GROMACS .gro file of C-alpha atoms in nm:
model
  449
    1UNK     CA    1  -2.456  -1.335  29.884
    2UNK     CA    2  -2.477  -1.697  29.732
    3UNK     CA    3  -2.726  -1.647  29.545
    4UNK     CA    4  -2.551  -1.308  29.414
    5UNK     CA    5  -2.238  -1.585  29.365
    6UNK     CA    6  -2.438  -1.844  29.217
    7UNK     CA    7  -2.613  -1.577  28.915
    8UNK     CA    8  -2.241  -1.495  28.837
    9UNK     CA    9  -2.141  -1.850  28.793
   10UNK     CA   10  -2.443  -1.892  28.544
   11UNK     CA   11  -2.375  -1.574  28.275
   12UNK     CA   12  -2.037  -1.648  28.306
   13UNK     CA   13  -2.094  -2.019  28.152
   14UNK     CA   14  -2.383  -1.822  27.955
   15UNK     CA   15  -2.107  -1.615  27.816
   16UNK     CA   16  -1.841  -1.871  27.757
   17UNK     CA   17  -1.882  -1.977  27.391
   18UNK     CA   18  -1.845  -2.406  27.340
   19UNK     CA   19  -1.521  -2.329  27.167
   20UNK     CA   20  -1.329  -2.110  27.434
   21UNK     CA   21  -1.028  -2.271  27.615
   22UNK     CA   22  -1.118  -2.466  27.954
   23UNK     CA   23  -1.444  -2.610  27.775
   24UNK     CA   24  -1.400  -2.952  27.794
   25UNK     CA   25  -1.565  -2.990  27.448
   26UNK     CA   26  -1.269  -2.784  27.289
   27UNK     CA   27  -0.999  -3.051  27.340
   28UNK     CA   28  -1.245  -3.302  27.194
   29UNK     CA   29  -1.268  -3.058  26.859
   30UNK     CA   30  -0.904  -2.974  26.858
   31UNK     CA   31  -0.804  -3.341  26.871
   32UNK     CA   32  -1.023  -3.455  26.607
   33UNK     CA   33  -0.933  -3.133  26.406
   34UNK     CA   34  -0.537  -3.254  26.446
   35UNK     CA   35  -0.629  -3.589  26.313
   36UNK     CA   36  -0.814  -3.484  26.014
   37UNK     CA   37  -0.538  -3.202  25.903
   38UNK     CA   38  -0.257  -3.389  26.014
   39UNK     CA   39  -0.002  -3.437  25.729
   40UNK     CA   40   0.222  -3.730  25.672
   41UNK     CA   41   0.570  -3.685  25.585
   42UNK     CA   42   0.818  -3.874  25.370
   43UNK     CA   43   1.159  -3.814  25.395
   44UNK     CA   44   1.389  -3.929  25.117
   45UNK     CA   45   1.750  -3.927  25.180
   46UNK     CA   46   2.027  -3.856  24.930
   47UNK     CA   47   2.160  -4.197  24.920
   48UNK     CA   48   1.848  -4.368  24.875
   49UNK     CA   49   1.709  -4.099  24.583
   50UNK     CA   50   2.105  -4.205  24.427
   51UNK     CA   51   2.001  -4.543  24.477
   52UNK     CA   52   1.663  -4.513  24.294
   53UNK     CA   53   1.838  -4.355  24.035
   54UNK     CA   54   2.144  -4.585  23.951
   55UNK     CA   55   1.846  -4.855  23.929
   56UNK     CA   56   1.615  -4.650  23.665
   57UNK     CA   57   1.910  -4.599  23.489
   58UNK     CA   58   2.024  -4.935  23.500
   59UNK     CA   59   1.704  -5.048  23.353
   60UNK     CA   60   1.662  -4.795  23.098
   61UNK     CA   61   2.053  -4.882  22.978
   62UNK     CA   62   1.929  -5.249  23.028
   63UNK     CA   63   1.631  -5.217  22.748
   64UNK     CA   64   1.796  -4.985  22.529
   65UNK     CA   65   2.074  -5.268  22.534
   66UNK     CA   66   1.860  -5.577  22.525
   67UNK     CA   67   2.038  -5.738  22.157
   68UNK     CA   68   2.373  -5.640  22.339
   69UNK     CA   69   2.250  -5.833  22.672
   70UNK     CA   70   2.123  -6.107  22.492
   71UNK     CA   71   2.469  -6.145  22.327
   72UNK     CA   72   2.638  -6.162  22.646
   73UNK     CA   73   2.417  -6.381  22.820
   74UNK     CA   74   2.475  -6.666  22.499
   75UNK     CA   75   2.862  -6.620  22.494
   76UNK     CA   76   2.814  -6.729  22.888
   77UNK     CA   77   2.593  -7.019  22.768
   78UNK     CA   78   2.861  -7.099  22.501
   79UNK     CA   79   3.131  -7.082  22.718
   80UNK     CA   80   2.985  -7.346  23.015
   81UNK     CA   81   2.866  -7.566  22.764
   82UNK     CA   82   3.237  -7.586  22.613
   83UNK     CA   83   3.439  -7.570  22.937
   84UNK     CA   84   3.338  -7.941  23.030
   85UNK     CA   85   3.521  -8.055  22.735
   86UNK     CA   86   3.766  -7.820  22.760
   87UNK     CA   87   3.889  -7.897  23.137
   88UNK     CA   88   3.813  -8.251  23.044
   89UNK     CA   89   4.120  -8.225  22.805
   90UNK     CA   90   4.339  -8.013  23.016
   91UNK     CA   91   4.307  -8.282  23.255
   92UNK     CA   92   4.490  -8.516  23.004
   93UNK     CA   93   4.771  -8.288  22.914
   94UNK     CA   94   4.625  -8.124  22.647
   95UNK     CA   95   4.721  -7.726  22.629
   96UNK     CA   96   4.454  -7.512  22.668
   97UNK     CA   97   4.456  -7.361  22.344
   98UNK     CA   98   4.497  -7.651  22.187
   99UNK     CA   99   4.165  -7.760  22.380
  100UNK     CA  100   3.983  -7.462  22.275
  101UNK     CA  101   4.025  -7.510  21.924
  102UNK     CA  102   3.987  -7.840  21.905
  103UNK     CA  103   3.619  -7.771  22.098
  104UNK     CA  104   3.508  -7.504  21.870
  105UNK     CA  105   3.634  -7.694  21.557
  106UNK     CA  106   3.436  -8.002  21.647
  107UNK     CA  107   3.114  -7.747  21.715
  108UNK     CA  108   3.163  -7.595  21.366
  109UNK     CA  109   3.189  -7.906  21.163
  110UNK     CA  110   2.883  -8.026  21.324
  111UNK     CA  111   2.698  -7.712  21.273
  112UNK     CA  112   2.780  -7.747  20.922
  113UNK     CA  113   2.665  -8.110  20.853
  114UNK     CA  114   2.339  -8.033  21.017
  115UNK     CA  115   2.307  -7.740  20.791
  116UNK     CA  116   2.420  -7.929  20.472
  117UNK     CA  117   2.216  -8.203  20.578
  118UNK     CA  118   1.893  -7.995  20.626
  119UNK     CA  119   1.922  -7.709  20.393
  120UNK     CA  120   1.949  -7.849  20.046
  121UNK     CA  121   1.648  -8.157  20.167
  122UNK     CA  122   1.428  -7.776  20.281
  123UNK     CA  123   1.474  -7.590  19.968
  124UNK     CA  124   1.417  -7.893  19.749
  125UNK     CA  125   1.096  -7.955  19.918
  126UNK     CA  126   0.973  -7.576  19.877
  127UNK     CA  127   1.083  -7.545  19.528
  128UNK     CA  128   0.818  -7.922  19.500
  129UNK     CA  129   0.550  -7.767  19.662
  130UNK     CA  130   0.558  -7.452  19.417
  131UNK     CA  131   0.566  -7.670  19.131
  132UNK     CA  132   0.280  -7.891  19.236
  133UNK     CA  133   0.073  -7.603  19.369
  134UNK     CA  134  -0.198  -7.569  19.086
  135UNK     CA  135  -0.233  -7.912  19.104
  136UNK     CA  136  -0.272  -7.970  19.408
  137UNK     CA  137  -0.460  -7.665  19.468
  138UNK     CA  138  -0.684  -7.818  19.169
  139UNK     CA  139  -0.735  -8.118  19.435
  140UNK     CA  140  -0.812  -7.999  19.734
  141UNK     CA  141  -1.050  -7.740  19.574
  142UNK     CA  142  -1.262  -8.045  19.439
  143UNK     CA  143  -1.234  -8.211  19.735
  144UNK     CA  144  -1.410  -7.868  19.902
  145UNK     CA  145  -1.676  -7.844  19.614
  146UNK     CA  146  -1.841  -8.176  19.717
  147UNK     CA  147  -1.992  -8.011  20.066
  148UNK     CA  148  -2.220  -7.706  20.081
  149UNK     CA  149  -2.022  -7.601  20.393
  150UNK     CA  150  -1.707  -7.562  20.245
  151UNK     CA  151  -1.796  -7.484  19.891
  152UNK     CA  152  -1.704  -7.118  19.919
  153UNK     CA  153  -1.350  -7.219  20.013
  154UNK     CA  154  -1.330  -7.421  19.706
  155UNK     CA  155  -1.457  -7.081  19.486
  156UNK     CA  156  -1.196  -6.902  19.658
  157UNK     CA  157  -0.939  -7.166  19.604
  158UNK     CA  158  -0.977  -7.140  19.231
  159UNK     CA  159  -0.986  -6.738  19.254
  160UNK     CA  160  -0.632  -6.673  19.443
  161UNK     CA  161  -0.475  -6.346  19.330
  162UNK     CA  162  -0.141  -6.477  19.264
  163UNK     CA  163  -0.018  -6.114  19.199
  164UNK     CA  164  -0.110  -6.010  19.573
  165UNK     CA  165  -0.017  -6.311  19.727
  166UNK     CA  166   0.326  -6.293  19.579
  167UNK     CA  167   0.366  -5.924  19.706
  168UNK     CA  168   0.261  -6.047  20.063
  169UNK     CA  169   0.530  -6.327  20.078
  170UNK     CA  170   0.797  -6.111  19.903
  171UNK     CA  171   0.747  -5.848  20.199
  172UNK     CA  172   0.744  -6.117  20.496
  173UNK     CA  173   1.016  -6.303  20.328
  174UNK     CA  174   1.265  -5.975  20.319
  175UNK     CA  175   1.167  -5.878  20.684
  176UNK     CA  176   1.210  -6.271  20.780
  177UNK     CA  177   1.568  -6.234  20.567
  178UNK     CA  178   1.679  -5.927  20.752
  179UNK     CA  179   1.583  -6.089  21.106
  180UNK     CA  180   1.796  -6.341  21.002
  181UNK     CA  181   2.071  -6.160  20.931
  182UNK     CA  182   2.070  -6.010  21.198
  183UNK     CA  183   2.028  -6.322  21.440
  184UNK     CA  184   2.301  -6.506  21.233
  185UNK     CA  185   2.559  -6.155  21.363
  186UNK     CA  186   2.450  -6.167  21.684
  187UNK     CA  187   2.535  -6.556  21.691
  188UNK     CA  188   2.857  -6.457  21.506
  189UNK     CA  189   2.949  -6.195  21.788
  190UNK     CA  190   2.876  -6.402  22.094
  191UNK     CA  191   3.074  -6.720  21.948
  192UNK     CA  192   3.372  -6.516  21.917
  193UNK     CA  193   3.289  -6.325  22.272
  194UNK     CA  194   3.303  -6.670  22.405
  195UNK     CA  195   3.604  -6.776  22.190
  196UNK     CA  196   3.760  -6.457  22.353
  197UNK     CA  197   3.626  -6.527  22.704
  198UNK     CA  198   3.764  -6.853  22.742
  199UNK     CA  199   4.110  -6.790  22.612
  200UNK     CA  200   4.181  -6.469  22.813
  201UNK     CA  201   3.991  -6.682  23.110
  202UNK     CA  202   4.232  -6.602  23.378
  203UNK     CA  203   4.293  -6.240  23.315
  204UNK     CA  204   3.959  -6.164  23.346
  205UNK     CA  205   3.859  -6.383  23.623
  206UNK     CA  206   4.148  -6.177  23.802
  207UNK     CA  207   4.005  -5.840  23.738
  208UNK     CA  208   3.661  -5.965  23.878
  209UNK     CA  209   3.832  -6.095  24.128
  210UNK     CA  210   4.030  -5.800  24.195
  211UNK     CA  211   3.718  -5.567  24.243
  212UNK     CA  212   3.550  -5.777  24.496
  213UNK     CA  213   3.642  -5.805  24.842
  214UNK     CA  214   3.863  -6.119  24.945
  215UNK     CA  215   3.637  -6.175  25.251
  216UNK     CA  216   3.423  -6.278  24.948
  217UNK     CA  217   3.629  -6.430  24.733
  218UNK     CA  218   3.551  -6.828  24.846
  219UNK     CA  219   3.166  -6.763  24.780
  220UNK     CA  220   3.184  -6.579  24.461
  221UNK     CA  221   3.386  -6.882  24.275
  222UNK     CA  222   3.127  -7.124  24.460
  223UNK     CA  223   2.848  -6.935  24.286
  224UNK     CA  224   3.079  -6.949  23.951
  225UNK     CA  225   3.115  -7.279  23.973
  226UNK     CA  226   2.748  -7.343  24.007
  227UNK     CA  227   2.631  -7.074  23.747
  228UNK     CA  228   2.888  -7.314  23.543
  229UNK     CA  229   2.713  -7.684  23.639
  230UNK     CA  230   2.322  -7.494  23.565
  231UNK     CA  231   2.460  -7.360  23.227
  232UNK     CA  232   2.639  -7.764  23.133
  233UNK     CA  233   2.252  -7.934  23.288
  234UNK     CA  234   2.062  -7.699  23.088
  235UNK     CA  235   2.275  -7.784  22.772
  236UNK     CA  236   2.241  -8.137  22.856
  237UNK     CA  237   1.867  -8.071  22.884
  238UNK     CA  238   1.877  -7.939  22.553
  239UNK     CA  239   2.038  -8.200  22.391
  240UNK     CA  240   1.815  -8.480  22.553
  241UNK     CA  241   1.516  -8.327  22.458
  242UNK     CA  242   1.657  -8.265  22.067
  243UNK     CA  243   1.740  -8.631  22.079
  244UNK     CA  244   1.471  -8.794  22.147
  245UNK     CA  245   1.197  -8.564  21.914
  246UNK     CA  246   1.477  -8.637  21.646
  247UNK     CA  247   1.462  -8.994  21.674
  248UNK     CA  248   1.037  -9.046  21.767
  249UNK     CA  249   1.015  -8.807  21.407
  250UNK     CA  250   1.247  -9.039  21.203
  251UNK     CA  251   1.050  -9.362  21.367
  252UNK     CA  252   0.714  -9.197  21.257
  253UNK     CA  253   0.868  -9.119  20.912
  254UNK     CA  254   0.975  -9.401  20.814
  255UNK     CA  255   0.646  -9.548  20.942
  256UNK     CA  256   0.485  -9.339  20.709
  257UNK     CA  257   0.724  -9.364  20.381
  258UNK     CA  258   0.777  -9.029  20.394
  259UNK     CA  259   1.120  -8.931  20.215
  260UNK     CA  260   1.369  -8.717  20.375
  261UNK     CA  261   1.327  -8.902  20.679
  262UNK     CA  262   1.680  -8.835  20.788
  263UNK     CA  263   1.679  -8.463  20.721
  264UNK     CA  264   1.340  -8.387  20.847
  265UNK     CA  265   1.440  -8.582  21.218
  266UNK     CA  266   1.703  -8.371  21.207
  267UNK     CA  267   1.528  -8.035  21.172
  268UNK     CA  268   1.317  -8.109  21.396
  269UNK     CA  269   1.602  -8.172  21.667
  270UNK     CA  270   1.759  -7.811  21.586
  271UNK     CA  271   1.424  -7.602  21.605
  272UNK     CA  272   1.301  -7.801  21.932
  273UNK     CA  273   1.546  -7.595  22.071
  274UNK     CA  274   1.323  -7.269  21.959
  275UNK     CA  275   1.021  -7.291  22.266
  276UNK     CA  276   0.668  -7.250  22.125
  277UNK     CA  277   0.765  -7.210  21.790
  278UNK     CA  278   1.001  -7.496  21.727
  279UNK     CA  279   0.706  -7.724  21.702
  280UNK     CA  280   0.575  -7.568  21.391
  281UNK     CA  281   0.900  -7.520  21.265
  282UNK     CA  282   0.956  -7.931  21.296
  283UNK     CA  283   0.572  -8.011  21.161
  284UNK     CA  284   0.591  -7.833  20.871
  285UNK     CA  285   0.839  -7.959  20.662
  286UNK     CA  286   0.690  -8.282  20.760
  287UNK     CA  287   0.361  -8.216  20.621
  288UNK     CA  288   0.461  -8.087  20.330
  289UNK     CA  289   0.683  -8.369  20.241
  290UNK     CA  290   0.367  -8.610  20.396
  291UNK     CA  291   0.159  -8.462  20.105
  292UNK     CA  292   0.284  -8.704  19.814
  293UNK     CA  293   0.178  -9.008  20.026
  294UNK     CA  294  -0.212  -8.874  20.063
  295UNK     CA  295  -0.384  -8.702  20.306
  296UNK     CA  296  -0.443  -8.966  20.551
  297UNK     CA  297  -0.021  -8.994  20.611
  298UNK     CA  298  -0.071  -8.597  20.680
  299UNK     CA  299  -0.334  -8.600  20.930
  300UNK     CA  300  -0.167  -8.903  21.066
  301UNK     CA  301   0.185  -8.686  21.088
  302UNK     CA  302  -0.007  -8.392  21.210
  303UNK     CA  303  -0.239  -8.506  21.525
  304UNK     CA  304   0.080  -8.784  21.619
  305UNK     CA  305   0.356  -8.509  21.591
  306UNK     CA  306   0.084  -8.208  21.820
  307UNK     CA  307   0.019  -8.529  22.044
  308UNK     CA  308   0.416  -8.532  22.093
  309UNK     CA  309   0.468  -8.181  22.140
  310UNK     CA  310   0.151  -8.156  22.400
  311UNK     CA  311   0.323  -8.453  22.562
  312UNK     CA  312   0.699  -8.321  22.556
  313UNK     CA  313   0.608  -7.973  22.658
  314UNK     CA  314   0.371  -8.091  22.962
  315UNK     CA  315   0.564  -8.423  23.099
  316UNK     CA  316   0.907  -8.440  22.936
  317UNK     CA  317   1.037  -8.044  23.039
  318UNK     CA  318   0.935  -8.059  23.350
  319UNK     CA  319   1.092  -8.398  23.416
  320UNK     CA  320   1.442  -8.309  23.251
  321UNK     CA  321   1.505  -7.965  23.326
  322UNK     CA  322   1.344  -8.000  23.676
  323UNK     CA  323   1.569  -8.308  23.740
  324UNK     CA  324   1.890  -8.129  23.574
  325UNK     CA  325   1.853  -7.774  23.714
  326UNK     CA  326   1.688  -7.899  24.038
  327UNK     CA  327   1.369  -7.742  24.002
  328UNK     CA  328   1.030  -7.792  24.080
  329UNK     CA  329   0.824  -7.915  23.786
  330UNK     CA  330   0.549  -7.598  23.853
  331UNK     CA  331   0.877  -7.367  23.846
  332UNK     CA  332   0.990  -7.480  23.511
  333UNK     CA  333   0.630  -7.467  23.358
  334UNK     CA  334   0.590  -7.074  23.544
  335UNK     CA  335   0.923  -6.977  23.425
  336UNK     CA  336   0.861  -7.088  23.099
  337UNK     CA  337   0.528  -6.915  23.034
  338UNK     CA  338   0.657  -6.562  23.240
  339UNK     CA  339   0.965  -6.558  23.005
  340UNK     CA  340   0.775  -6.626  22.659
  341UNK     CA  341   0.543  -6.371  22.760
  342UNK     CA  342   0.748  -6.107  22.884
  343UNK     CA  343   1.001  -6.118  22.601
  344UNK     CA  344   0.927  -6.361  22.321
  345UNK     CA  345   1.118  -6.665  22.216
  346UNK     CA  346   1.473  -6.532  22.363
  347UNK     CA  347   1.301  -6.488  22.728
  348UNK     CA  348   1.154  -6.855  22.652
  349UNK     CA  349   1.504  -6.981  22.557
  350UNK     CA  350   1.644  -6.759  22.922
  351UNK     CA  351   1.394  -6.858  23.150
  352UNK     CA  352   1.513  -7.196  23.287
  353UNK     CA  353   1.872  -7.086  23.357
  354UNK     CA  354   1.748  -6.786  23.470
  355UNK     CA  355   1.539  -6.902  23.759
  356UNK     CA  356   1.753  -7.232  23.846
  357UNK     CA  357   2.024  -6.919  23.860
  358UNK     CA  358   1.787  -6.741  24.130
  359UNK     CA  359   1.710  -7.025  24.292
  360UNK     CA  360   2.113  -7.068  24.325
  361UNK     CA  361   2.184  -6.761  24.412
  362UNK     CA  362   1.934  -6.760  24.696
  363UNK     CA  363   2.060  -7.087  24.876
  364UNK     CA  364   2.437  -6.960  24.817
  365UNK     CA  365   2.367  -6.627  24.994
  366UNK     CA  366   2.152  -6.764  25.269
  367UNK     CA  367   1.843  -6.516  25.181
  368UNK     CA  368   1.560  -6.619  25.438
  369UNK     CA  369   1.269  -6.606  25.193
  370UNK     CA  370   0.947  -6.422  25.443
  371UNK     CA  371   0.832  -6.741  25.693
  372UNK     CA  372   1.135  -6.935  25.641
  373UNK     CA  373   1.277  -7.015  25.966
  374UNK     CA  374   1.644  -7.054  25.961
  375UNK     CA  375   1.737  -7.444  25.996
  376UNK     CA  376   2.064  -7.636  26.165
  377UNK     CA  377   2.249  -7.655  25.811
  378UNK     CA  378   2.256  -7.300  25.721
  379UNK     CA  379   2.433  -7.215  26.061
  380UNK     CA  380   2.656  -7.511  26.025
  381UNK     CA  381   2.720  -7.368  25.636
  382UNK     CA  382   2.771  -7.041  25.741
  383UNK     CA  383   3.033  -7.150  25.989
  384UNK     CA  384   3.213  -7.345  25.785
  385UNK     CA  385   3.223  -7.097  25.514
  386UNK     CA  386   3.340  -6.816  25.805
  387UNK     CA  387   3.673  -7.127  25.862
  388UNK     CA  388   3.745  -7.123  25.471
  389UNK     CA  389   3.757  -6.778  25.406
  390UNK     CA  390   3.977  -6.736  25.726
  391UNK     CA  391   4.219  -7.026  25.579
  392UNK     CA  392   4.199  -6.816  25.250
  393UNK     CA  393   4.286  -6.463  25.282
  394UNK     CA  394   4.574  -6.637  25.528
  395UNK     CA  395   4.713  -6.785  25.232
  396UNK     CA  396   4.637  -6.556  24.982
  397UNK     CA  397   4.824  -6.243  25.215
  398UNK     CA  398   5.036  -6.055  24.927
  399UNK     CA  399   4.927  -6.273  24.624
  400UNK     CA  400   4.813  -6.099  24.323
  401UNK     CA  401   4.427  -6.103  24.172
  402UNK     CA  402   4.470  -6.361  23.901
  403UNK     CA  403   4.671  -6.632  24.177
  404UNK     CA  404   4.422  -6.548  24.422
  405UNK     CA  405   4.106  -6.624  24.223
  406UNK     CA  406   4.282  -6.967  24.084
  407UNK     CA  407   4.358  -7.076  24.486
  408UNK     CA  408   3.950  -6.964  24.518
  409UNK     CA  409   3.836  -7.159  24.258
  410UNK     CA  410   4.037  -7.486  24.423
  411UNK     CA  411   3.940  -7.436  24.754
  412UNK     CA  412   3.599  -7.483  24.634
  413UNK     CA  413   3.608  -7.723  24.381
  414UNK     CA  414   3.787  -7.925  24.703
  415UNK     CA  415   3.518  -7.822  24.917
  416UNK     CA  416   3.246  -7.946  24.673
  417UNK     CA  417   3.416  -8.262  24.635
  418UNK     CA  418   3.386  -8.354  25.017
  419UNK     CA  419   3.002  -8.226  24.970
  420UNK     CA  420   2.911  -8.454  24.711
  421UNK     CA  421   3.136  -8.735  24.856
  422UNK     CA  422   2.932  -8.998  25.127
  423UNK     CA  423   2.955  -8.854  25.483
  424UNK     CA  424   3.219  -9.096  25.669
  425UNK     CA  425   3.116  -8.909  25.965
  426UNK     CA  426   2.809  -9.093  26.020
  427UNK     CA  427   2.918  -9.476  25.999
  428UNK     CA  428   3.207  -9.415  26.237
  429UNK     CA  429   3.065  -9.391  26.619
  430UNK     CA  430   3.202  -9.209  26.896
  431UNK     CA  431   3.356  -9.437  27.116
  432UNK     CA  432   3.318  -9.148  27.395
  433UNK     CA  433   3.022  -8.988  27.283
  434UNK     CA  434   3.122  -8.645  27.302
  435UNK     CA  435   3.151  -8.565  26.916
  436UNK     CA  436   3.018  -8.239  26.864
  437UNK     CA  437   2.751  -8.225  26.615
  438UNK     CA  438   2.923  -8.069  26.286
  439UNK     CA  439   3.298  -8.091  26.422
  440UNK     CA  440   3.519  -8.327  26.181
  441UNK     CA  441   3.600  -8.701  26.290
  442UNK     CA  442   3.902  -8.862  26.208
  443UNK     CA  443   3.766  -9.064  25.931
  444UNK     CA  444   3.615  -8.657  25.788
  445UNK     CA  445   4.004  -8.622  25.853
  446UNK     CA  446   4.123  -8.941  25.665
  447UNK     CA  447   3.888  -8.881  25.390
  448UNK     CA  448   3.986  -8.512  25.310
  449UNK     CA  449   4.369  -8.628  25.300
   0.00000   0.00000   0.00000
């Protein structure tokens, strides 16, 4: 019988293919089957396919709109460069409109003696240098002719097509007449945006205020009031920078005996402001005005004036912008080459504010950056911030927008007062030792009142 039992046992394994159920072997093939036709799954919810879109069409509306953006953005630079002055008369009794036009008076009259200074001293020199062109063509041409290696210059020198040539700069000088144009509207239209901006200031700083929540309210004038002190150190940048290539080109100059000195320092000053281009736009007219003193005094000019710009554009930016915006020297120099590459002279002009504004932004909203560990101060800021929004929506209970937003704005220019003032804190002891770290001291108290 058990061998009967045992033959069985043996056809029925015989039998049993290796892919049956109860082989061991057919769990092993399922499994690996499941892993190899298993499908992964993305689920996209309403809200965040909304999302997605609102942000595609944000961007699209954003490039579409770039000239309009642009606009905007220099009627904000406009505006905190002028509001200095402006609350600096207010403070001395001065009525705000009054203010306001004094400001943009002052701006216009010196906007138009740098242009009547510079203009007439530019066109004179251009309508010199096409005078003295087939002489000084003539010149250099000989000068060419006396090496083998730059002979065929010289033949081509005294060949120039005049009739093509002329066609050529009549084309670029129409495009370069209509790009004006248009820049000098677009200037036009954000001076009077910020003209308009700063007159009807309280109105609209209501309705912004009005369409943000007041648990907000004390955080979104401290980031105001700091997009307003980046916008006034960037200026200030500016104008430091202007200054001094202004003044080493009038030294070097009158060094040189070159006329126009005046003018020409002053050119340059207004197109250092352009990045990457400005420098050329300075060197120029300086060369060309260099070439009645030889051509010594314009390779002089030339290699001292590069030597400047190399030296300004790698030491000086960094130093003055990094100091005034509080940024890193390597931020300044990556922010300047990521916005002249990604949008031309206007991101160049955009890219300092711009970051010192992210930089801002990120301290004022506590982002923890990926491996930043969060230290004592935030949780000490964040407390104290928790206490003045508390204090404000308690007395701001039934006041409308445009009273609300000026009690926010004083609460924190208050607040950044007692910031930037010495910590009295820390030179008065405890007599009992129990002080709590961050908890106000009478002398915090004596120094607030």
């Amino acid at each position: 019988m058990r061998s009967n039992h045992d033959a069985e046992e043996k056809n029925v394994k015989k039998e049993t293919p290796p892919g049956a159920a109860g082989d061991p072997g057919n769990t092993e093939l399922r499994q690996a089957a499941d892993k190899k036709t298993r499908a992964v799954r993305f689920e996209v919810s309403s809200t965040t396919l909304l999302q997605l879109i609102l942000v595609a069409a944000g961007l699209w509306l954003l490039i579409k709109l770039w000239p309009v953006f642009l606009v905007l953005v220099v009627a904000f630079l406009i505006v905190g460069t002028m509001s200095p002055a402006v609350s600096w008369m207010e403070a001395r009794r001065v009525r705000r409109g009054l203010a306001i036009g004094i400001v943009f008076t002052l701006l216009f009259v010196v906007a138009m003696l740098a242009a009547v200074l510079t203009i007439p001293t530019l066109v004179a020199q251009a309508s010199a240098l096409i005078e003295q062109e087939p002489a000084f063509r003539a010149r250099l041409a000989e000068h060419l002719d006396r090496s083998n290696l730059t002979a065929p210059v010289a033949v081509w020198l005294r060949h120039v097509k005049y009739d093509a040539l002329t066609n050529s700069i009549r084309d670029s000088a129409f495009a370069f007449s209509l790009r004006m144009f248009e820049a000098v509207a677009y200037g036009a239209s954000a001076i009077f945006l910020a003209l308009y901006i700063m007159i009807d200031r309280d109105r609209l700083r209501g309705g912004l205020f009005a369409v943000v929540p007041r648990s907000h309210h004390i955080r979104l004038a401290r980031v105001m009031m700091n997009l307003e002190t980046i916008v006034g150190a960037y200026i200030r940048g500016q104008l430091i920078t202007c200054l001094l290539i202004a003044i080493f080109s009038f030294v070097l100059l009158v060094a040189c005996r070159v006329p126009h000195a005046l003018a020409l320092a002053v050119f340059a000053g207004i197109a250092d402001v352009l990045p990457y281009i400005g420098a050329f736009l300075s060197i120029g007219p300086m060369v060309l005005a260099a070439l009645s003193r030889g051509p010594v005094v314009v390779a002089v000019i030339l290699l001292v004036m590069l030597a400047y710009e190399e030296f300004e554009s790698r030491v000086l930016v960094p130093r003055i912008y990094g100091k005034a915006l509080r940024l890193p020297s390597s931020v300044v120099l990556f922010a300047l080459l990521a916005g002249g590459t990604l949008m031309g002279i206007s991101g160049a002009l955009l890219a300092l504010p711009v970051a010192a504004m992210v930089m801002m932004l990120i301290e004022e909203l506590r982002v923890e950056l990926p491996g930043q560990q969060e230290q004592v101060a935030d949780v000490i800021q964040r407390a104290v911030d928790e206490r003045s929004e508390d204090e404000y929506e308690r007395r701001t209970e039934g006041v409308p927008a445009e009273q609300a937003a000026a009690i926010a704005v004083a609460m924190s220019d208050d607040r950044r007062k007692e910031d930037s003032s010495p910590p009295e804190a820390a030179k008065v002891p405890d007599p009992k030792g129990k002080q709590a770290a961050g908890t106000p001291t009478d002398a915090d108290k004596e120094g607030g009142k």
